[in-house]
CSV table of C-alpha atoms in Angstrom, one decimal:
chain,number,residue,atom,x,y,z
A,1,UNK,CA,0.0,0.0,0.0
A,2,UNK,CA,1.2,3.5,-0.3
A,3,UNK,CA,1.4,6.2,2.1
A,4,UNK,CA,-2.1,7.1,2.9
A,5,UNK,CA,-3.5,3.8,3.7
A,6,UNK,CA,-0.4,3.2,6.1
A,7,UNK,CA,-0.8,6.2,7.9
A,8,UNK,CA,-4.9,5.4,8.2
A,9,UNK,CA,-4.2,1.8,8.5
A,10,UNK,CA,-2.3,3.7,12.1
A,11,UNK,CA,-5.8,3.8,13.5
A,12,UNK,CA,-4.8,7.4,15.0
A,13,UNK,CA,-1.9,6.7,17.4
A,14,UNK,CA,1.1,9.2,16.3
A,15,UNK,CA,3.7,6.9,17.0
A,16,UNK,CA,2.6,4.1,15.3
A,17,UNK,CA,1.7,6.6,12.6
A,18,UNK,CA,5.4,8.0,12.3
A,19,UNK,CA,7.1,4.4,11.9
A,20,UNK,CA,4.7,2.9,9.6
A,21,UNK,CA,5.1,6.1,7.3
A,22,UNK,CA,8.5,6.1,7.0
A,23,UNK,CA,9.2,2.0,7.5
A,24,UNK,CA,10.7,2.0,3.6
A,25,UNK,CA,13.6,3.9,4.4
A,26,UNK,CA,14.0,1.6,7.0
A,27,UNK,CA,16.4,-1.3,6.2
A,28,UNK,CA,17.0,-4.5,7.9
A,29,UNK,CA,16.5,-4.4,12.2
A,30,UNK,CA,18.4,-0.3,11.8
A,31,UNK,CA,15.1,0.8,13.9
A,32,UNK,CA,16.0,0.1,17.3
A,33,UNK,CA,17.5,3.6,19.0
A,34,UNK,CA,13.9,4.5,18.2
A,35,UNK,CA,10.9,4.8,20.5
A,36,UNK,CA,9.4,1.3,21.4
A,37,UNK,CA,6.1,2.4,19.9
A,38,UNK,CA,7.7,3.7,16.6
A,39,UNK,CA,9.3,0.4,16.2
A,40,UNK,CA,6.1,-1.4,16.2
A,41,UNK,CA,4.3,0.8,13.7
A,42,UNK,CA,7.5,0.0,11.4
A,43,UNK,CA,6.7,-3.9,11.9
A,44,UNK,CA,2.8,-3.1,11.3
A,45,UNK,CA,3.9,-1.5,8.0
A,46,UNK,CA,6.2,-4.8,7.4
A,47,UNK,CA,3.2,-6.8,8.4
A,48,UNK,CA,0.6,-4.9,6.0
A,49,UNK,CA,3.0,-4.8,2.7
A,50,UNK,CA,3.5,-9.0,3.1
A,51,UNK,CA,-0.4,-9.6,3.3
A,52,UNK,CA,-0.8,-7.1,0.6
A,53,UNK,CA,1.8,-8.8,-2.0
A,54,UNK,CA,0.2,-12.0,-1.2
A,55,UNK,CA,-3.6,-11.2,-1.8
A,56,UNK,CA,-5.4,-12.3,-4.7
A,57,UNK,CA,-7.5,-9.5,-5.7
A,58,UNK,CA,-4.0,-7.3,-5.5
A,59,UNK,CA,-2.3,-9.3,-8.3
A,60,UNK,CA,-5.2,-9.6,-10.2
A,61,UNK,CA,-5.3,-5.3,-10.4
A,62,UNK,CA,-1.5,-6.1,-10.7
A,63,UNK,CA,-1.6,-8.9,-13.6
A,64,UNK,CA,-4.1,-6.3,-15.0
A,65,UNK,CA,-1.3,-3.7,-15.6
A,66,UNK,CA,1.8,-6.0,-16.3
A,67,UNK,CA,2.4,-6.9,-19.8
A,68,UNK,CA,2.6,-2.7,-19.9
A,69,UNK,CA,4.6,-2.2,-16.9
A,70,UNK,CA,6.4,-5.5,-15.7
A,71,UNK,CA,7.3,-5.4,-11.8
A,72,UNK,CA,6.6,-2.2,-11.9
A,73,UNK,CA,2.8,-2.6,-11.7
A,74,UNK,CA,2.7,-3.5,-8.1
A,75,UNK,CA,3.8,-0.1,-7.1
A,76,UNK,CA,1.3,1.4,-9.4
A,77,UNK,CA,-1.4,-0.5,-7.6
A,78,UNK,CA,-0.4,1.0,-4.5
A,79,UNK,CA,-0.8,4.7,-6.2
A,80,UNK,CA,-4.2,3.3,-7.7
A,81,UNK,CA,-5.4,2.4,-4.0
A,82,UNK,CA,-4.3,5.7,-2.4
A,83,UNK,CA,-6.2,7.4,-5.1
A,84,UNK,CA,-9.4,5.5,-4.1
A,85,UNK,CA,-9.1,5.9,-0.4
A,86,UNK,CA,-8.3,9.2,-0.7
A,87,UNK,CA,-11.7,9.8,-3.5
A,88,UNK,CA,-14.0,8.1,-0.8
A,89,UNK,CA,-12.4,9.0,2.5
A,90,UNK,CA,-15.9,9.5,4.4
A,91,UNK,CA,-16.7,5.9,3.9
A,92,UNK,CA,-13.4,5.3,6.3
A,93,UNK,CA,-13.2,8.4,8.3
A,94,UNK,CA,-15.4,11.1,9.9
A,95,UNK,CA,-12.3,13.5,9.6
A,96,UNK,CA,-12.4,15.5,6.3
A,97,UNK,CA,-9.6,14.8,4.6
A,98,UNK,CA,-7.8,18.3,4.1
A,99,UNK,CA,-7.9,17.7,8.3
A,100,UNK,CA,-6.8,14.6,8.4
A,101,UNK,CA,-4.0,15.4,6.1
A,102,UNK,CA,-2.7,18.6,8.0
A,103,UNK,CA,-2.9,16.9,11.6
A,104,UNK,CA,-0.2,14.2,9.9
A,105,UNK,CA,1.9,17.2,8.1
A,106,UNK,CA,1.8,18.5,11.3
A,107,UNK,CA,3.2,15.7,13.4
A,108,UNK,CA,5.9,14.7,11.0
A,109,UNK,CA,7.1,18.6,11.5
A,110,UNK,CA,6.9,18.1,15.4
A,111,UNK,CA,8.9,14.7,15.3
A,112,UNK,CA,11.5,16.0,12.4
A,113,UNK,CA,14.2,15.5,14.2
A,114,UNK,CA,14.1,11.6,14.2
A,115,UNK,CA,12.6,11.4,10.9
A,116,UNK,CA,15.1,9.4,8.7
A,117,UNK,CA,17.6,11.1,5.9
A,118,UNK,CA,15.1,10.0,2.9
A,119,UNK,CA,11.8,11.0,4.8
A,120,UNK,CA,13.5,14.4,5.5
A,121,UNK,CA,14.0,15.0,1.6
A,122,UNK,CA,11.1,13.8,0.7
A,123,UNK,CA,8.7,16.1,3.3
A,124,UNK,CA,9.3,19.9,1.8
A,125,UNK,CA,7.6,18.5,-1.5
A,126,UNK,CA,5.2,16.0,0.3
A,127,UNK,CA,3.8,18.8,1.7
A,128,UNK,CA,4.1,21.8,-0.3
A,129,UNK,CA,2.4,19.5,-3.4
A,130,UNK,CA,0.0,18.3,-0.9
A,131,UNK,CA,0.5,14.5,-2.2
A,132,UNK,CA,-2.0,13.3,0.4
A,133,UNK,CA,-4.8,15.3,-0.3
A,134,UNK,CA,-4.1,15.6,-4.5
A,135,UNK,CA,-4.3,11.3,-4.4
A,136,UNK,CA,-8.6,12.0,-4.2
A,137,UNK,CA,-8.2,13.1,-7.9
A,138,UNK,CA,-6.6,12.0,-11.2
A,139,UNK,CA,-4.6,14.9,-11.8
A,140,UNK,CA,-2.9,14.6,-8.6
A,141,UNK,CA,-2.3,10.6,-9.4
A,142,UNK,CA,-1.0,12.0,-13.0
A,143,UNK,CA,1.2,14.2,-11.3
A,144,UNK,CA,2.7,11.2,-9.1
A,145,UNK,CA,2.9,8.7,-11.5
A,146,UNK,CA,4.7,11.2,-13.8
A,147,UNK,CA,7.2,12.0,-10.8
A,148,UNK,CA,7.7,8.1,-10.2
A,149,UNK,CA,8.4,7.5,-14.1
A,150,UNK,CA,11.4,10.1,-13.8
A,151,UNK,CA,13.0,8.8,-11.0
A,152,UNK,CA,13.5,5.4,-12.8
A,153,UNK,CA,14.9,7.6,-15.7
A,154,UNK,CA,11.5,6.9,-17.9
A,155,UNK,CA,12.3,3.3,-17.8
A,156,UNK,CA,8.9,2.3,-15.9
A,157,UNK,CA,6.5,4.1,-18.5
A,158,UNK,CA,4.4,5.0,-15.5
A,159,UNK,CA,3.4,8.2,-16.8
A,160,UNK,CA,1.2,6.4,-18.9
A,161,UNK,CA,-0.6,4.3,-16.4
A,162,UNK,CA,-2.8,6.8,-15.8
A,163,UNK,CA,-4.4,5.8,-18.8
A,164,UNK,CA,-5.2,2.6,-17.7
A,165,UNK,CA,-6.7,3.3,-14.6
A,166,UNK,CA,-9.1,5.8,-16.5
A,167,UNK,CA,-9.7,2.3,-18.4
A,168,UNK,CA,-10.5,0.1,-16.0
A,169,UNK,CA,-11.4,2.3,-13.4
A,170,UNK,CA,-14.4,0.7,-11.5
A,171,UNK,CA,-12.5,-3.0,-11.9
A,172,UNK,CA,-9.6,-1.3,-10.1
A,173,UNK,CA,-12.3,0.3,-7.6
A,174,UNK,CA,-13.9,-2.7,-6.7
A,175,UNK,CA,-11.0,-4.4,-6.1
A,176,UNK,CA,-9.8,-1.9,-4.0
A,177,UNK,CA,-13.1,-1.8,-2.1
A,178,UNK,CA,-13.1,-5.8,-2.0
A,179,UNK,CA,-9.8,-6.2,-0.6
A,180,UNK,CA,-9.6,-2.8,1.8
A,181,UNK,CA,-12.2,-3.8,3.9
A,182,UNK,CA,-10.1,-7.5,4.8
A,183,UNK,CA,-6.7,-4.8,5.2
A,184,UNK,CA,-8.5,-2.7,7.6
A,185,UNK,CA,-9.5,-6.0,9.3
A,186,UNK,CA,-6.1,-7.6,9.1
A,187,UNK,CA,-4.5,-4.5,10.3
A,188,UNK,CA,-6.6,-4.0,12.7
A,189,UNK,CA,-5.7,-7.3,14.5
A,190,UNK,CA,-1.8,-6.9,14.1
A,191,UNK,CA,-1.9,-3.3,16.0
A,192,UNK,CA,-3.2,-4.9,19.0
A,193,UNK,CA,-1.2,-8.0,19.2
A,194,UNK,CA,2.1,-5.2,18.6
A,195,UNK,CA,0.2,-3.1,20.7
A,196,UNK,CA,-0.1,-5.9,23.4
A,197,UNK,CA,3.6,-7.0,23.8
């Protein structure tokens, strides 16, 4: 999943938030001078990425996209299902969404300081581009998938998924809708057992 669903998939505790934001730049076990509670929100982001390469709906929206895009087509998938939280965030939050979005801006600010080297770079145009918010439409996933295809030097030819999700849009919703609602469960049950320890 990208970075939306992790930070909801948080269920609201800032710590846990914080590590299962920034868990990919991460590597290995190099977590442990941070807060206990950090730690576990990187293993809940661990936990959530394995159950969500496995799925079945998943690779079918991925086996949809990969004669196009290859291996990249699991990371557009994640974009894809960013985009649909983010379109109907009231059917998984009571927050609006432009809230929601500035309470995290704001609490990656407050913990800067033991933000990783990679989240640090990446925060000034997180923010000022508003990613978060810009997923709910498709000029904002445009934007990222465009910014994605550069940084593999055009090799991925991302910038033109955004013409198959306008494609196949409700098959990509459904199965987004399908297999969110076992993620939230899943999820869920892995932040209290963490939680619990």
């Amino acid at each position: 999943m990208n970075f939306l669903a992790h930070i909801y998939l948080s269920f609201d505790d800032k710590e846990i938030t914080l590590g299962n934001f920034f868990a990919d730049h991460i590597r290995g076990n190099k977590f442990k001078h941070l807060p206990d509670r950090i730690q576990k929100g990187i293993l809940l982001h661990r936990e959530i990425d394995t159950f969500t390469d496995s799925h079945p709906t998943v690779r079918q929206s991925s086996k949809r996209l990969h004669k196009n895009y290859s291996h990249y087509s699991r990371v557009i998938v994640d974009i894809y299902y960013d985009h649909f939280l983010a379109k109907n965030w009231s059917d998984y939050s009571d927050t609006p969404l432009e809230d929601y979005v500035e309470d995290f801006y704001d609490l990656l600010e407050d913990n800067y300081d033991i933000l990783p080297m990679a989240t640090k770079r990446m925060m000034p145009y997180m923010i000022a581009d508003n990613w978060l918010l810009n997923y709910a439409n498709l000029a904002g996933i445009d934007r990222v998938l465009n910014g994605m295809n550069r940084r593999t030097k055009n090799k991925s030819r991302m910038n033109f998924a955004i013409l198959d999700l306008e494609e196949h849009y409700f098959d990509f919703e459904n199965e987004f809708t399908s297999f969110f609602k076992e993620l939230i469960t899943f999820s869920n049950q892995k932040f209290i057992s963490l939680c619990e320890d």
